[in-house]
Amino acid sequence: MSDAAVELDSRPTKIVYVAEATAHGGREGYVTSQDGMLELKVAMPPALGGDGNGTNPEQLFAAGFSSCFHNALVLVGRRAGLDLAGSTVAAKVGIGPNKQRGYGLAVALSVSLPVLDQGVASKLVDAAHQVCPYSNATRGNIEVTILLG
């Protein structure tokens, strides 16, 4: 079997933390976390026919993915002995119809590593993409584009 045919198993070997959240009313309601730290109004964005008077699942996904990927980036940077002060990760999450009469997502991550040269930055981004749980969860399921600038 060739290396290209081998699929990596990115499932956790041990669960060390479980987050809990509950949706009330779908896209026109609110979401809460079990610990009370999160309580947000949820509303459809205007592009999907809503009033936009609240956050939406795509914004929450973008916030989670960008913060998780940035943490993975800092982790691999620290392992390489690099200081990533001033670095940022921004996420755009798009939603639209798919061919199965449902909906799909696409993600674009914009990574800024202003103090590193392009070659080192690119290697760190590739390493972070292997470490990040969101990257591992989405790999092969949705299109994730990473832009380094």
PDB file of C-alpha atoms in Angstrom:
ATOM      1  CA  MET A   1       0.000   0.000   0.000  1.00  0.00           C
ATOM      2  CA  SER A   2       1.415   3.404  -0.936  1.00  0.00           C
ATOM      3  CA  ASP A   3       1.813   6.251   1.555  1.00  0.00           C
ATOM      4  CA  ALA A   4      -0.812   8.248  -0.371  1.00  0.00           C
ATOM      5  CA  ALA A   5      -3.363   5.499   0.250  1.00  0.00           C
ATOM      6  CA  VAL A   6      -2.762   5.427   4.012  1.00  0.00           C
ATOM      7  CA  GLU A   7      -5.323   7.523   5.854  1.00  0.00           C
ATOM      8  CA  LEU A   8      -4.179   9.005   9.141  1.00  0.00           C
ATOM      9  CA  ASP A   9      -6.333   8.319  12.183  1.00  0.00           C
ATOM     10  CA  SER A  10      -6.817  11.661  13.946  1.00  0.00           C
ATOM     11  CA  ARG A  11      -9.316  10.434  16.550  1.00  0.00           C
ATOM     12  CA  PRO A  12      -8.375  11.169  20.171  1.00  0.00           C
ATOM     13  CA  THR A  13      -6.883   8.310  22.153  1.00  0.00           C
ATOM     14  CA  LYS A  14      -8.160   9.845  25.392  1.00  0.00           C
ATOM     15  CA  ILE A  15     -10.812  12.524  25.994  1.00  0.00           C
ATOM     16  CA  VAL A  16      -9.363  15.166  28.348  1.00  0.00           C
ATOM     17  CA  TYR A  17     -12.108  17.804  28.118  1.00  0.00           C
ATOM     18  CA  VAL A  18     -15.730  17.901  26.992  1.00  0.00           C
ATOM     19  CA  ALA A  19     -17.508  21.150  26.088  1.00  0.00           C
ATOM     20  CA  GLU A  20     -21.286  21.242  26.369  1.00  0.00           C
ATOM     21  CA  ALA A  21     -23.629  23.682  24.667  1.00  0.00           C
ATOM     22  CA  THR A  22     -27.354  23.674  23.985  1.00  0.00           C
ATOM     23  CA  ALA A  23     -29.269  25.384  21.195  1.00  0.00           C
ATOM     24  CA  HIS A  24     -32.739  26.730  21.907  1.00  0.00           C
ATOM     25  CA  GLY A  25     -34.769  27.690  18.824  1.00  0.00           C
ATOM     26  CA  GLY A  26     -32.214  26.816  16.127  1.00  0.00           C
ATOM     27  CA  ARG A  27     -30.985  29.738  14.038  1.00  0.00           C
ATOM     28  CA  GLU A  28     -33.594  32.077  15.542  1.00  0.00           C
ATOM     29  CA  GLY A  29     -33.031  31.468  19.250  1.00  0.00           C
ATOM     30  CA  TYR A  30     -30.083  31.344  21.593  1.00  0.00           C
ATOM     31  CA  VAL A  31     -27.220  29.097  22.641  1.00  0.00           C
ATOM     32  CA  THR A  32     -25.903  28.432  26.118  1.00  0.00           C
ATOM     33  CA  SER A  33     -22.962  26.524  27.530  1.00  0.00           C
ATOM     34  CA  GLN A  34     -23.298  24.112  30.439  1.00  0.00           C
ATOM     35  CA  ASP A  35     -20.934  26.213  32.595  1.00  0.00           C
ATOM     36  CA  GLY A  36     -22.861  29.455  31.969  1.00  0.00           C
ATOM     37  CA  MET A  37     -19.894  31.197  30.302  1.00  0.00           C
ATOM     38  CA  LEU A  38     -21.698  31.377  26.961  1.00  0.00           C
ATOM     39  CA  GLU A  39     -25.169  32.757  26.361  1.00  0.00           C
ATOM     40  CA  LEU A  40     -25.691  34.252  22.923  1.00  0.00           C
ATOM     41  CA  LYS A  41     -28.644  35.249  20.797  1.00  0.00           C
ATOM     42  CA  VAL A  42     -28.590  33.437  17.454  1.00  0.00           C
ATOM     43  CA  ALA A  43     -30.081  34.920  14.292  1.00  0.00           C
ATOM     44  CA  MET A  44     -29.988  34.227  10.583  1.00  0.00           C
ATOM     45  CA  PRO A  45     -27.588  36.548   8.743  1.00  0.00           C
ATOM     46  CA  PRO A  46     -29.142  38.890   6.165  1.00  0.00           C
ATOM     47  CA  ALA A  47     -27.511  36.888   3.332  1.00  0.00           C
ATOM     48  CA  LEU A  48     -29.662  33.916   4.396  1.00  0.00           C
ATOM     49  CA  GLY A  49     -32.845  35.938   4.793  1.00  0.00           C
ATOM     50  CA  GLY A  50     -32.552  36.914   8.451  1.00  0.00           C
ATOM     51  CA  ASP A  51     -32.252  40.213  10.266  1.00  0.00           C
ATOM     52  CA  GLY A  52     -28.701  39.549  11.486  1.00  0.00           C
ATOM     53  CA  ASN A  53     -29.659  40.633  14.996  1.00  0.00           C
ATOM     54  CA  GLY A  54     -27.481  38.043  16.716  1.00  0.00           C
ATOM     55  CA  THR A  55     -24.535  35.791  16.077  1.00  0.00           C
ATOM     56  CA  ASN A  56     -24.794  32.727  13.851  1.00  0.00           C
ATOM     57  CA  PRO A  57     -23.280  29.240  13.792  1.00  0.00           C
ATOM     58  CA  GLU A  58     -20.815  30.184  11.051  1.00  0.00           C
ATOM     59  CA  GLN A  59     -19.403  33.032  13.176  1.00  0.00           C
ATOM     60  CA  LEU A  60     -19.089  30.682  16.140  1.00  0.00           C
ATOM     61  CA  PHE A  61     -17.324  28.094  13.957  1.00  0.00           C
ATOM     62  CA  ALA A  62     -14.978  30.797  12.587  1.00  0.00           C
ATOM     63  CA  ALA A  63     -14.153  31.943  16.127  1.00  0.00           C
ATOM     64  CA  GLY A  64     -13.494  28.393  17.284  1.00  0.00           C
ATOM     65  CA  PHE A  65     -11.408  27.408  14.252  1.00  0.00           C
ATOM     66  CA  SER A  66      -9.295  30.587  14.282  1.00  0.00           C
ATOM     67  CA  SER A  67      -8.545  30.406  18.009  1.00  0.00           C
ATOM     68  CA  CYS A  68      -7.810  26.677  17.894  1.00  0.00           C
ATOM     69  CA  PHE A  69      -5.567  26.987  14.822  1.00  0.00           C
ATOM     70  CA  HIS A  70      -3.729  29.938  16.373  1.00  0.00           C
ATOM     71  CA  ASN A  71      -3.108  27.915  19.525  1.00  0.00           C
ATOM     72  CA  ALA A  72      -1.753  25.019  17.417  1.00  0.00           C
ATOM     73  CA  LEU A  73       0.494  27.506  15.615  1.00  0.00           C
ATOM     74  CA  VAL A  74       1.848  28.873  18.908  1.00  0.00           C
ATOM     75  CA  LEU A  75       2.405  25.304  20.150  1.00  0.00           C
ATOM     76  CA  VAL A  76       4.444  24.216  17.116  1.00  0.00           C
ATOM     77  CA  GLY A  77       6.298  27.543  17.189  1.00  0.00           C
ATOM     78  CA  ARG A  78       7.216  27.031  20.851  1.00  0.00           C
ATOM     79  CA  ARG A  79       8.386  23.485  20.081  1.00  0.00           C
ATOM     80  CA  ALA A  80      10.649  24.978  17.384  1.00  0.00           C
ATOM     81  CA  GLY A  81      11.963  27.588  19.825  1.00  0.00           C
ATOM     82  CA  LEU A  82      10.224  30.489  18.073  1.00  0.00           C
ATOM     83  CA  ASP A  83       8.354  33.424  19.562  1.00  0.00           C
ATOM     84  CA  LEU A  84       5.166  34.102  17.613  1.00  0.00           C
ATOM     85  CA  ALA A  85       4.316  37.383  19.335  1.00  0.00           C
ATOM     86  CA  GLY A  86       2.117  39.494  17.076  1.00  0.00           C
ATOM     87  CA  SER A  87       0.839  36.539  15.075  1.00  0.00           C
ATOM     88  CA  THR A  88      -2.852  36.252  14.220  1.00  0.00           C
ATOM     89  CA  VAL A  89      -5.242  33.839  12.558  1.00  0.00           C
ATOM     90  CA  ALA A  90      -8.489  35.037  10.992  1.00  0.00           C
ATOM     91  CA  ALA A  91     -11.145  32.639   9.721  1.00  0.00           C
ATOM     92  CA  LYS A  92     -13.870  33.063   7.130  1.00  0.00           C
ATOM     93  CA  VAL A  93     -16.555  30.403   7.085  1.00  0.00           C
ATOM     94  CA  GLY A  94     -18.797  30.267   4.048  1.00  0.00           C
ATOM     95  CA  ILE A  95     -22.068  28.381   3.783  1.00  0.00           C
ATOM     96  CA  GLY A  96     -24.008  27.416   0.675  1.00  0.00           C
ATOM     97  CA  PRO A  97     -26.065  24.693  -0.953  1.00  0.00           C
ATOM     98  CA  ASN A  98     -24.392  21.418  -1.865  1.00  0.00           C
ATOM     99  CA  LYS A  99     -25.203  18.836  -4.550  1.00  0.00           C
ATOM    100  CA  GLN A 100     -27.143  16.634  -2.100  1.00  0.00           C
ATOM    101  CA  ARG A 101     -29.858  19.277  -1.527  1.00  0.00           C
ATOM    102  CA  GLY A 102     -28.332  20.198   1.813  1.00  0.00           C
ATOM    103  CA  TYR A 103     -25.736  22.764   2.788  1.00  0.00           C
ATOM    104  CA  GLY A 104     -21.969  22.724   3.069  1.00  0.00           C
ATOM    105  CA  LEU A 105     -19.211  24.844   4.541  1.00  0.00           C
ATOM    106  CA  ALA A 106     -15.904  26.179   3.255  1.00  0.00           C
ATOM    107  CA  VAL A 107     -13.185  27.738   5.411  1.00  0.00           C
ATOM    108  CA  ALA A 108     -10.425  30.207   4.611  1.00  0.00           C
ATOM    109  CA  LEU A 109      -7.792  30.832   7.282  1.00  0.00           C
ATOM    110  CA  SER A 110      -5.560  33.906   6.977  1.00  0.00           C
ATOM    111  CA  VAL A 111      -2.389  33.525   9.008  1.00  0.00           C
ATOM    112  CA  SER A 112      -0.111  36.440   9.824  1.00  0.00           C
ATOM    113  CA  LEU A 113       3.393  35.687  11.133  1.00  0.00           C
ATOM    114  CA  PRO A 114       5.048  39.090  10.700  1.00  0.00           C
ATOM    115  CA  VAL A 115       8.395  38.306  12.363  1.00  0.00           C
ATOM    116  CA  LEU A 116       9.180  35.094  10.442  1.00  0.00           C
ATOM    117  CA  ASP A 117      10.504  34.586   6.947  1.00  0.00           C
ATOM    118  CA  GLN A 118       8.122  32.943   4.462  1.00  0.00           C
ATOM    119  CA  GLY A 119       9.813  29.527   4.445  1.00  0.00           C
ATOM    120  CA  VAL A 120       9.785  29.095   8.226  1.00  0.00           C
ATOM    121  CA  ALA A 121       6.251  30.479   8.459  1.00  0.00           C
ATOM    122  CA  SER A 122       5.018  28.049   5.808  1.00  0.00           C
ATOM    123  CA  LYS A 123       6.498  25.051   7.650  1.00  0.00           C
ATOM    124  CA  LEU A 124       4.901  26.169  10.920  1.00  0.00           C
ATOM    125  CA  VAL A 125       1.498  26.592   9.253  1.00  0.00           C
ATOM    126  CA  ASP A 126       1.753  23.091   7.747  1.00  0.00           C
ATOM    127  CA  ALA A 127       2.684  21.651  11.162  1.00  0.00           C
ATOM    128  CA  ALA A 128      -0.150  23.522  12.892  1.00  0.00           C
ATOM    129  CA  HIS A 129      -2.599  22.167  10.297  1.00  0.00           C
ATOM    130  CA  GLN A 130      -1.615  18.633  11.379  1.00  0.00           C
ATOM    131  CA  VAL A 131      -1.932  19.442  15.109  1.00  0.00           C
ATOM    132  CA  CYS A 132      -5.149  21.526  15.184  1.00  0.00           C
ATOM    133  CA  PRO A 133      -8.252  19.510  16.172  1.00  0.00           C
ATOM    134  CA  TYR A 134     -10.454  21.623  13.870  1.00  0.00           C
ATOM    135  CA  SER A 135      -8.116  20.913  10.956  1.00  0.00           C
ATOM    136  CA  ASN A 136      -8.214  17.219  11.763  1.00  0.00           C
ATOM    137  CA  ALA A 137     -12.013  17.232  12.075  1.00  0.00           C
ATOM    138  CA  THR A 138     -12.563  19.021   8.770  1.00  0.00           C
ATOM    139  CA  ARG A 139      -9.837  17.342   6.676  1.00  0.00           C
ATOM    140  CA  GLY A 140     -11.443  15.517   3.778  1.00  0.00           C
ATOM    141  CA  ASN A 141     -14.892  16.851   4.710  1.00  0.00           C
ATOM    142  CA  ILE A 142     -14.832  20.513   3.738  1.00  0.00           C
ATOM    143  CA  GLU A 143     -12.510  22.751   1.763  1.00  0.00           C
ATOM    144  CA  VAL A 144     -10.025  24.545   4.031  1.00  0.00           C
ATOM    145  CA  THR A 145      -7.767  27.106   2.388  1.00  0.00           C
ATOM    146  CA  ILE A 146      -4.866  28.580   4.335  1.00  0.00           C
ATOM    147  CA  LEU A 147      -3.434  31.898   3.224  1.00  0.00           C
ATOM    148  CA  LEU A 148      -0.127  33.038   4.656  1.00  0.00           C
ATOM    149  CA  GLY A 149       0.483  36.749   4.561  1.00  0.00           C
TER     150      GLY A 149
END
